[in-house]
Amino acid sequence: MSKKPGKRASRPAQKPARQAARPLAAKRDALLAGNDAAERIALAMETIAAHLSAAAPASSGDALHRADAFIWHPDGRLAPVPHVSRVDIGLLKGIDRMRDILMENTERFANGFPANNALLWGARGMGKSSLVKAAHASINRDRKPADRLKLIEIHREDIESLPALMDLLRKAPFNVIVFCDDLSFDGNDASYKSLKAVLEGGIEGRPDNVILYATSNRRHLLAREMIENERSTAINPGEAVEEKVSLSDRFGLWLGFHRCSQDEYLAMVKGYCSHFGIKLPEEELEREALEWSTTRGSRSGRVAWQFTQELAGRLGVRIKLR
């Protein structure tokens, strides 16, 4: 026995998160009650388009408005970094010449003038990555949001996705520093070719609004055994080695960081202690700082910072980075 046609039972109210789908849902319900195949097809296409639009990633311009610093993920995401771990540029001691050169290069780039890709290489713990982050913060300090320089960090293992990042940034309305910390290549790793193409070798080249800063303990970015292996197995050893070494040559600016002297190390410690209000008699401070560096087997900005943290914790002084 067939049921008499009647009114449909009312549906429960939709959750606020799904309110945007109501117009399409209402249209779908109305068309399902009719027999117009053409309108059903049109509705299906409209629904698919709506889902694709919702799933599409934000444009580079939209993404870059969210913060001044980001982490690049090879799946195409720019993850905002609201608070970058860095120290004030005035606290970086013993690297005055490198600081001034990088600041001048970065300021020219931020103002829309030609500037060079930069390779900061040399001794461990001497402030290479700290200088890049501090320079970025210093340049942005008095700039309006629309004029700020963006900093995007790409991890060493994601270098092969660098061309995709360049495509994303090519039409961005901001100037961008793409930063790779501790860049080097070992064994049979061929991902360095992606970096070479972006630096100067590709047809499109590096976008005008992008500059690359990298830090490395190696001047030529490649392990010695990697270069020697190329020399021993190549038909023309000289050409093979030349190809490997030419990667570093594509950075127009080379900044070398060398181990600091005892006086420079103590100046770093005193600078940190003065800035953060850590009080200790000078003779005692110097004695403890030198003893700390002896136990670490080196003197560097990193060792000075580690000692400062130890001393602040022992004396109950809070340290807050910007």
Short mmCIF file of N, CA and C in Angstrom, two decimals, residues 55-58 66 71-80 153-155 157-165 168:
data_model
loop_
_atom_site.label_atom_id
_atom_site.label_comp_id
_atom_site.label_asym_id
_atom_site.label_seq_id
_atom_site.Cartn_x
_atom_site.Cartn_y
_atom_site.Cartn_z
N ALA A 55 39.43 23.58 -1.21
CA ALA A 55 40.63 22.79 -0.94
C ALA A 55 41.89 23.43 -1.48
N ALA A 56 41.77 24.41 -2.38
CA ALA A 56 42.95 25.01 -3.01
C ALA A 56 43.77 25.79 -2.00
N PRO A 57 45.11 25.71 -2.06
CA PRO A 57 45.94 26.45 -1.13
C PRO A 57 45.86 27.95 -1.39
N ALA A 58 46.12 28.72 -0.34
CA ALA A 58 46.10 30.17 -0.49
C ALA A 58 47.23 30.61 -1.38
N ARG A 66 50.51 36.60 6.62
CA ARG A 66 50.22 36.06 7.95
C ARG A 66 51.32 36.33 8.97
N ILE A 71 58.29 28.67 7.66
CA ILE A 71 59.00 27.43 7.34
C ILE A 71 58.36 26.85 6.09
N TRP A 72 59.18 26.51 5.10
CA TRP A 72 58.67 25.93 3.86
C TRP A 72 58.58 24.43 3.99
N HIS A 73 57.43 23.86 3.60
CA HIS A 73 57.23 22.42 3.56
C HIS A 73 57.11 22.00 2.09
N PRO A 74 57.76 20.90 1.71
CA PRO A 74 57.79 20.52 0.29
C PRO A 74 56.43 20.16 -0.30
N ASP A 75 55.39 20.03 0.55
CA ASP A 75 54.06 19.78 0.00
C ASP A 75 53.38 21.07 -0.45
N GLY A 76 54.11 22.19 -0.36
CA GLY A 76 53.59 23.45 -0.86
C GLY A 76 53.09 24.40 0.21
N ARG A 77 53.30 24.05 1.48
CA ARG A 77 52.80 24.89 2.57
C ARG A 77 53.87 25.84 3.09
N LEU A 78 53.44 27.05 3.44
CA LEU A 78 54.28 28.00 4.16
C LEU A 78 53.72 28.11 5.58
N ALA A 79 54.45 27.56 6.54
CA ALA A 79 53.98 27.57 7.93
C ALA A 79 54.48 28.83 8.63
N PRO A 80 53.58 29.71 9.10
CA PRO A 80 54.01 30.95 9.76
C PRO A 80 54.78 30.66 11.05
N GLU A 153 62.51 29.87 5.79
CA GLU A 153 63.56 28.86 6.00
C GLU A 153 63.19 27.57 5.26
N ILE A 154 64.13 27.06 4.49
CA ILE A 154 63.95 25.78 3.82
C ILE A 154 64.98 24.82 4.41
N HIS A 155 64.54 23.65 4.80
CA HIS A 155 65.45 22.68 5.41
C HIS A 155 66.35 22.04 4.35
N GLU A 157 67.18 19.06 3.73
CA GLU A 157 66.65 17.86 3.06
C GLU A 157 65.54 18.18 2.06
N ASP A 158 65.07 19.43 2.05
CA ASP A 158 63.99 19.82 1.13
C ASP A 158 64.49 20.66 -0.04
N ILE A 159 65.79 20.71 -0.24
CA ILE A 159 66.37 21.55 -1.29
C ILE A 159 65.81 21.21 -2.67
N GLU A 160 65.49 19.95 -2.91
CA GLU A 160 64.95 19.57 -4.22
C GLU A 160 63.63 20.26 -4.53
N SER A 161 62.92 20.71 -3.50
CA SER A 161 61.65 21.41 -3.72
C SER A 161 61.83 22.91 -3.88
N LEU A 162 63.09 23.38 -3.93
CA LEU A 162 63.36 24.81 -4.06
C LEU A 162 62.75 25.42 -5.32
N PRO A 163 62.80 24.76 -6.48
CA PRO A 163 62.14 25.34 -7.67
C PRO A 163 60.64 25.58 -7.47
N ALA A 164 59.97 24.68 -6.74
CA ALA A 164 58.54 24.87 -6.47
C ALA A 164 58.31 26.10 -5.60
N LEU A 165 59.20 26.31 -4.63
CA LEU A 165 59.09 27.50 -3.79
C LEU A 165 59.31 28.77 -4.61
N LEU A 168 56.23 29.68 -6.43
CA LEU A 168 55.22 30.25 -5.54
C LEU A 168 55.50 31.72 -5.24
#
